Amino acid sequence: MPMAAHTLLPPLREGDRLTSDEFMRRWEAMPDLKHAELIDGIVHKPSPVSLQHSDFHLPLANWLGHYLAGTPGCWAGLEGTWLMGEHNVPQPDITLRVLPEFGGQSRVQGIYPVGAPELVVEVAVSSKGRDLGKKLKLYERMGVREYLIADTRKQQFLWKELMPELGYQPLEPGADGIFRSRCFPGLWLNTDALWGRDLPGLFAVVEQGLATREHAAFVARLAASKK
């Protein structure tokens, strides 16, 4: 009987206007559908993933994984479904969060994360307009503290930092060209190494960040916050 009821649900279609609850109800009745988002009440189903997207999605995930190895209390996820209120269920490419038991700002409801991770990374190719438009405004509104957009066509990074009363402001690289997260001390990004497919160079700069006093203090704060 439950399966028969599921078959009566209409499928998710691009452009449908739904609430988050209805979006999730329909999606969970479509077990073969792996990618879909609800942004401002409108359903979006991504286009096929291009080589430009996949070529940099994995290195960025590995970059964050390298940081996680030295930063207990934080965790990352790939293409997870986030519940962000009555009309928004985004599926960010990559997220980095402080775990709830270590004082993070998100929580878990059933099998889904709720609220906002501290950092979102989007690889902007076919989705660039949405990543820099509706999703940027959503993440800002929900309190994602840092938002990193990788524009693979221009080989350019846009790193946004959420500032009180100002919203997202650009986080600029240092004079050496290295981006340094403020939300996650020690999370350093060598963009030249990434665009050049130089993984040793990418990881070497992360190791430099992990060796700083700021990172050690951050790890100590996380440990002290553990419930």
Tab-separated table of C-alpha atoms in Angstrom:
chain	number	residue	atom	x	y	z
A	1	MET	CA	0.000	0.000	0.000
A	2	PRO	CA	2.713	2.616	0.829
A	3	MET	CA	4.405	1.908	-2.528
A	4	ALA	CA	1.121	2.330	-4.387
A	5	ALA	CA	0.613	5.672	-2.670
A	6	HIS	CA	4.087	6.770	-3.752
A	7	THR	CA	3.378	5.992	-7.408
A	8	LEU	CA	0.508	8.477	-7.344
A	9	LEU	CA	2.795	11.396	-6.521
A	10	PRO	CA	3.657	13.583	-9.501
A	11	PRO	CA	7.362	13.616	-10.408
A	12	LEU	CA	9.620	16.582	-9.821
A	13	ARG	CA	9.763	18.773	-12.894
A	14	GLU	CA	12.000	21.713	-13.721
A	15	GLY	CA	10.180	24.921	-12.829
A	16	ASP	CA	7.621	23.365	-10.471
A	17	ARG	CA	6.620	25.661	-7.606
A	18	LEU	CA	6.572	23.714	-4.356
A	19	THR	CA	7.071	23.968	-0.622
A	20	SER	CA	10.077	22.238	0.916
A	21	ASP	CA	7.873	19.521	2.418
A	22	GLU	CA	6.212	18.719	-0.915
A	23	PHE	CA	9.548	18.856	-2.727
A	24	MET	CA	11.047	16.310	-0.329
A	25	ARG	CA	7.935	14.128	-0.412
A	26	ARG	CA	8.091	13.868	-4.206
A	27	TRP	CA	11.855	13.443	-4.310
A	28	GLU	CA	11.880	10.641	-1.750
A	29	ALA	CA	9.337	8.855	-3.942
A	30	MET	CA	11.860	9.006	-6.840
A	31	PRO	CA	14.814	6.913	-5.563
A	32	ASP	CA	16.612	7.025	-8.940
A	33	LEU	CA	16.792	10.843	-8.971
A	34	LYS	CA	20.100	11.930	-7.429
A	35	HIS	CA	20.237	15.673	-8.119
A	36	ALA	CA	17.550	18.303	-7.598
A	37	GLU	CA	17.209	21.587	-5.768
A	38	LEU	CA	14.430	23.837	-4.545
A	39	ILE	CA	15.486	27.486	-4.588
A	40	ASP	CA	12.955	30.132	-3.556
A	41	GLY	CA	10.172	27.607	-4.098
A	42	ILE	CA	11.209	26.653	-7.663
A	43	VAL	CA	12.520	23.213	-8.656
A	44	HIS	CA	15.844	23.038	-10.507
A	45	LYS	CA	17.189	19.819	-12.018
A	46	PRO	CA	20.855	20.191	-13.023
A	47	SER	CA	22.115	19.618	-16.533
A	48	PRO	CA	24.689	16.866	-17.289
A	49	VAL	CA	27.996	17.379	-15.455
A	50	SER	CA	30.692	18.695	-17.793
A	51	LEU	CA	34.400	17.857	-17.726
A	52	GLN	CA	35.078	21.433	-16.550
A	53	HIS	CA	32.945	20.747	-13.489
A	54	SER	CA	34.176	17.267	-12.598
A	55	ASP	CA	37.851	18.146	-13.171
A	56	PHE	CA	37.797	20.648	-10.309
A	57	HIS	CA	35.080	19.237	-8.071
A	58	LEU	CA	37.293	16.358	-6.932
A	59	PRO	CA	40.473	18.410	-6.241
A	60	LEU	CA	38.450	20.913	-4.212
A	61	ALA	CA	36.967	18.078	-2.182
A	62	ASN	CA	40.459	16.648	-1.628
A	63	TRP	CA	41.685	20.089	-0.568
A	64	LEU	CA	39.032	20.213	2.156
A	65	GLY	CA	39.715	16.590	3.088
A	66	HIS	CA	43.356	17.470	3.681
A	67	TYR	CA	42.245	20.241	6.018
A	68	LEU	CA	39.860	17.908	7.860
A	69	ALA	CA	42.666	15.460	8.606
A	70	GLY	CA	44.211	18.061	10.907
A	71	THR	CA	41.025	19.677	12.198
A	72	PRO	CA	38.928	17.410	14.439
A	73	GLY	CA	35.443	18.743	15.051
A	74	CYS	CA	34.836	19.701	11.403
A	75	TRP	CA	33.442	17.639	8.559
A	76	ALA	CA	32.758	18.037	4.848
A	77	GLY	CA	30.101	16.711	2.497
A	78	LEU	CA	29.522	16.334	-1.251
A	79	GLU	CA	26.244	17.216	-2.974
A	80	GLY	CA	24.217	16.792	0.198
A	81	THR	CA	20.616	17.920	0.524
A	82	TRP	CA	20.203	20.792	3.006
A	83	LEU	CA	16.881	21.806	4.525
A	84	MET	CA	16.852	25.604	4.630
A	85	GLY	CA	13.329	26.637	5.510
A	86	GLU	CA	9.895	26.451	3.932
A	87	HIS	CA	10.910	27.077	0.310
A	88	ASN	CA	14.583	26.123	-0.007
A	89	VAL	CA	16.319	22.770	-0.297
A	90	PRO	CA	19.679	23.407	-1.997
A	91	GLN	CA	22.202	20.726	-2.894
A	92	PRO	CA	25.606	22.461	-2.669
A	93	ASP	CA	28.551	20.919	-4.490
A	94	ILE	CA	30.685	20.837	-1.322
A	95	THR	CA	30.111	21.928	2.272
A	96	LEU	CA	32.384	22.298	5.273
A	97	ARG	CA	30.803	22.561	8.700
A	98	VAL	CA	31.665	22.569	12.335
A	99	LEU	CA	29.868	19.536	13.747
A	100	PRO	CA	26.914	20.370	16.030
A	101	GLU	CA	28.520	18.682	19.033
A	102	PHE	CA	31.533	20.996	18.615
A	103	GLY	CA	29.416	24.141	18.559
A	104	GLY	CA	28.547	24.306	14.847
A	105	GLN	CA	25.628	26.367	13.607
A	106	SER	CA	23.820	23.580	11.710
A	107	ARG	CA	21.931	20.592	13.080
A	108	VAL	CA	20.624	17.242	11.869
A	109	GLN	CA	16.969	16.345	11.373
A	110	GLY	CA	16.430	12.682	10.577
A	111	ILE	CA	18.861	11.937	7.736
A	112	TYR	CA	19.309	15.536	6.523
A	113	PRO	CA	21.317	18.533	7.726
A	114	VAL	CA	19.267	21.592	8.633
A	115	GLY	CA	20.195	25.271	8.623
A	116	ALA	CA	23.466	26.414	7.112
A	117	PRO	CA	26.980	25.003	6.983
A	118	GLU	CA	29.783	27.404	7.783
A	119	LEU	CA	31.299	27.116	4.273
A	120	VAL	CA	29.763	26.305	0.876
A	121	VAL	CA	31.772	25.661	-2.305
A	122	GLU	CA	30.037	25.746	-5.689
A	123	VAL	CA	31.744	24.837	-8.972
A	124	ALA	CA	30.087	27.273	-11.373
A	125	VAL	CA	29.764	26.081	-14.959
A	126	SER	CA	26.216	25.623	-16.287
A	127	SER	CA	24.843	26.745	-12.904
A	128	LYS	CA	26.871	29.968	-12.760
A	129	GLY	CA	23.879	32.306	-13.022
A	130	ARG	CA	22.109	30.589	-10.146
A	131	ASP	CA	25.285	30.227	-8.054
A	132	LEU	CA	25.966	33.967	-8.292
A	133	GLY	CA	22.321	34.959	-8.069
A	134	LYS	CA	19.598	33.137	-6.167
A	135	LYS	CA	21.900	30.760	-4.311
A	136	LEU	CA	24.246	33.525	-3.223
A	137	LYS	CA	21.292	35.443	-1.772
A	138	LEU	CA	19.950	32.304	-0.119
A	139	TYR	CA	23.275	31.405	1.513
A	140	GLU	CA	23.705	34.990	2.678
A	141	ARG	CA	20.203	35.046	4.151
A	142	MET	CA	20.643	31.676	5.865
A	143	GLY	CA	23.970	32.630	7.452
A	144	VAL	CA	26.526	30.605	5.466
A	145	ARG	CA	29.614	32.322	6.832
A	146	GLU	CA	31.814	31.876	3.761
A	147	TYR	CA	30.860	31.130	0.175
A	148	LEU	CA	33.450	30.074	-2.392
A	149	ILE	CA	32.534	30.053	-6.080
A	150	ALA	CA	34.948	28.420	-8.534
A	151	ASP	CA	34.393	29.867	-12.015
A	152	THR	CA	36.178	27.209	-14.060
A	153	ARG	CA	35.739	28.945	-17.422
A	154	LYS	CA	37.559	32.056	-16.230
A	155	GLN	CA	39.800	30.118	-13.819
A	156	GLN	CA	38.763	32.545	-11.122
A	157	PHE	CA	37.684	32.207	-7.512
A	158	LEU	CA	35.183	34.450	-5.767
A	159	TRP	CA	35.337	34.063	-1.999
A	160	LYS	CA	32.598	35.788	-0.004
A	161	GLU	CA	32.654	36.436	3.729
A	162	LEU	CA	29.464	37.198	5.685
A	163	MET	CA	29.841	40.433	7.625
A	164	PRO	CA	27.361	41.704	10.251
A	165	GLU	CA	24.915	44.223	8.754
A	166	LEU	CA	26.838	44.255	5.450
A	167	GLY	CA	26.075	40.817	4.071
A	168	TYR	CA	28.587	39.118	1.810
A	169	GLN	CA	31.827	40.990	1.236
A	170	PRO	CA	34.797	39.876	-0.904
A	171	LEU	CA	37.516	37.951	0.888
A	172	GLU	CA	40.630	38.824	-1.071
A	173	PRO	CA	43.789	36.713	-1.397
A	174	GLY	CA	47.003	37.856	0.246
A	175	ALA	CA	49.899	39.492	-1.557
A	176	ASP	CA	51.227	35.977	-2.237
A	177	GLY	CA	47.996	35.040	-4.047
A	178	ILE	CA	46.872	32.666	-1.286
A	179	PHE	CA	43.288	32.735	-0.018
A	180	ARG	CA	43.007	32.356	3.772
A	181	SER	CA	39.682	31.526	5.362
A	182	ARG	CA	38.709	33.513	8.439
A	183	CYS	CA	35.942	31.143	9.463
A	184	PHE	CA	38.272	28.118	9.324
A	185	PRO	CA	41.741	29.267	10.427
A	186	GLY	CA	44.456	27.422	8.534
A	187	LEU	CA	42.294	26.707	5.502
A	188	TRP	CA	44.549	28.138	2.816
A	189	LEU	CA	43.979	27.848	-0.928
A	190	ASN	CA	46.686	28.030	-3.590
A	191	THR	CA	44.583	28.814	-6.656
A	192	ASP	CA	47.510	28.603	-9.082
A	193	ALA	CA	48.160	25.036	-7.956
A	194	LEU	CA	44.523	24.115	-8.394
A	195	TRP	CA	44.174	25.538	-11.890
A	196	GLY	CA	47.541	23.993	-12.787
A	197	ARG	CA	46.439	20.544	-11.527
A	198	ASP	CA	49.351	20.598	-9.083
A	199	LEU	CA	48.019	18.565	-6.159
A	200	PRO	CA	51.327	18.512	-4.214
A	201	GLY	CA	51.419	22.313	-4.419
A	202	LEU	CA	47.766	22.525	-3.353
A	203	PHE	CA	48.321	20.301	-0.321
A	204	ALA	CA	51.639	21.923	0.634
A	205	VAL	CA	49.902	25.259	1.192
A	206	VAL	CA	47.208	23.565	3.299
A	207	GLU	CA	50.000	22.068	5.412
A	208	GLN	CA	51.410	25.557	5.935
A	209	GLY	CA	48.012	26.711	7.147
A	210	LEU	CA	47.661	23.729	9.472
A	211	ALA	CA	51.016	24.587	11.050
A	212	THR	CA	49.964	28.097	12.130
A	213	ARG	CA	49.220	29.213	15.678
A	214	GLU	CA	45.788	30.373	14.508
A	215	HIS	CA	44.874	26.851	13.453
A	216	ALA	CA	46.143	25.375	16.706
A	217	ALA	CA	44.013	27.867	18.650
A	218	PHE	CA	40.976	26.990	16.518
A	219	VAL	CA	41.395	23.265	17.193
A	220	ALA	CA	41.712	24.002	20.909
A	221	ARG	CA	38.488	26.064	20.823
A	222	LEU	CA	36.651	23.252	19.079
A	223	ALA	CA	37.852	20.721	21.642
A	224	ALA	CA	36.764	22.990	24.502
A	225	SER	CA	33.293	23.351	22.928
A	226	LYS	CA	32.649	19.630	22.572
A	227	LYS	CA	29.439	18.510	24.269
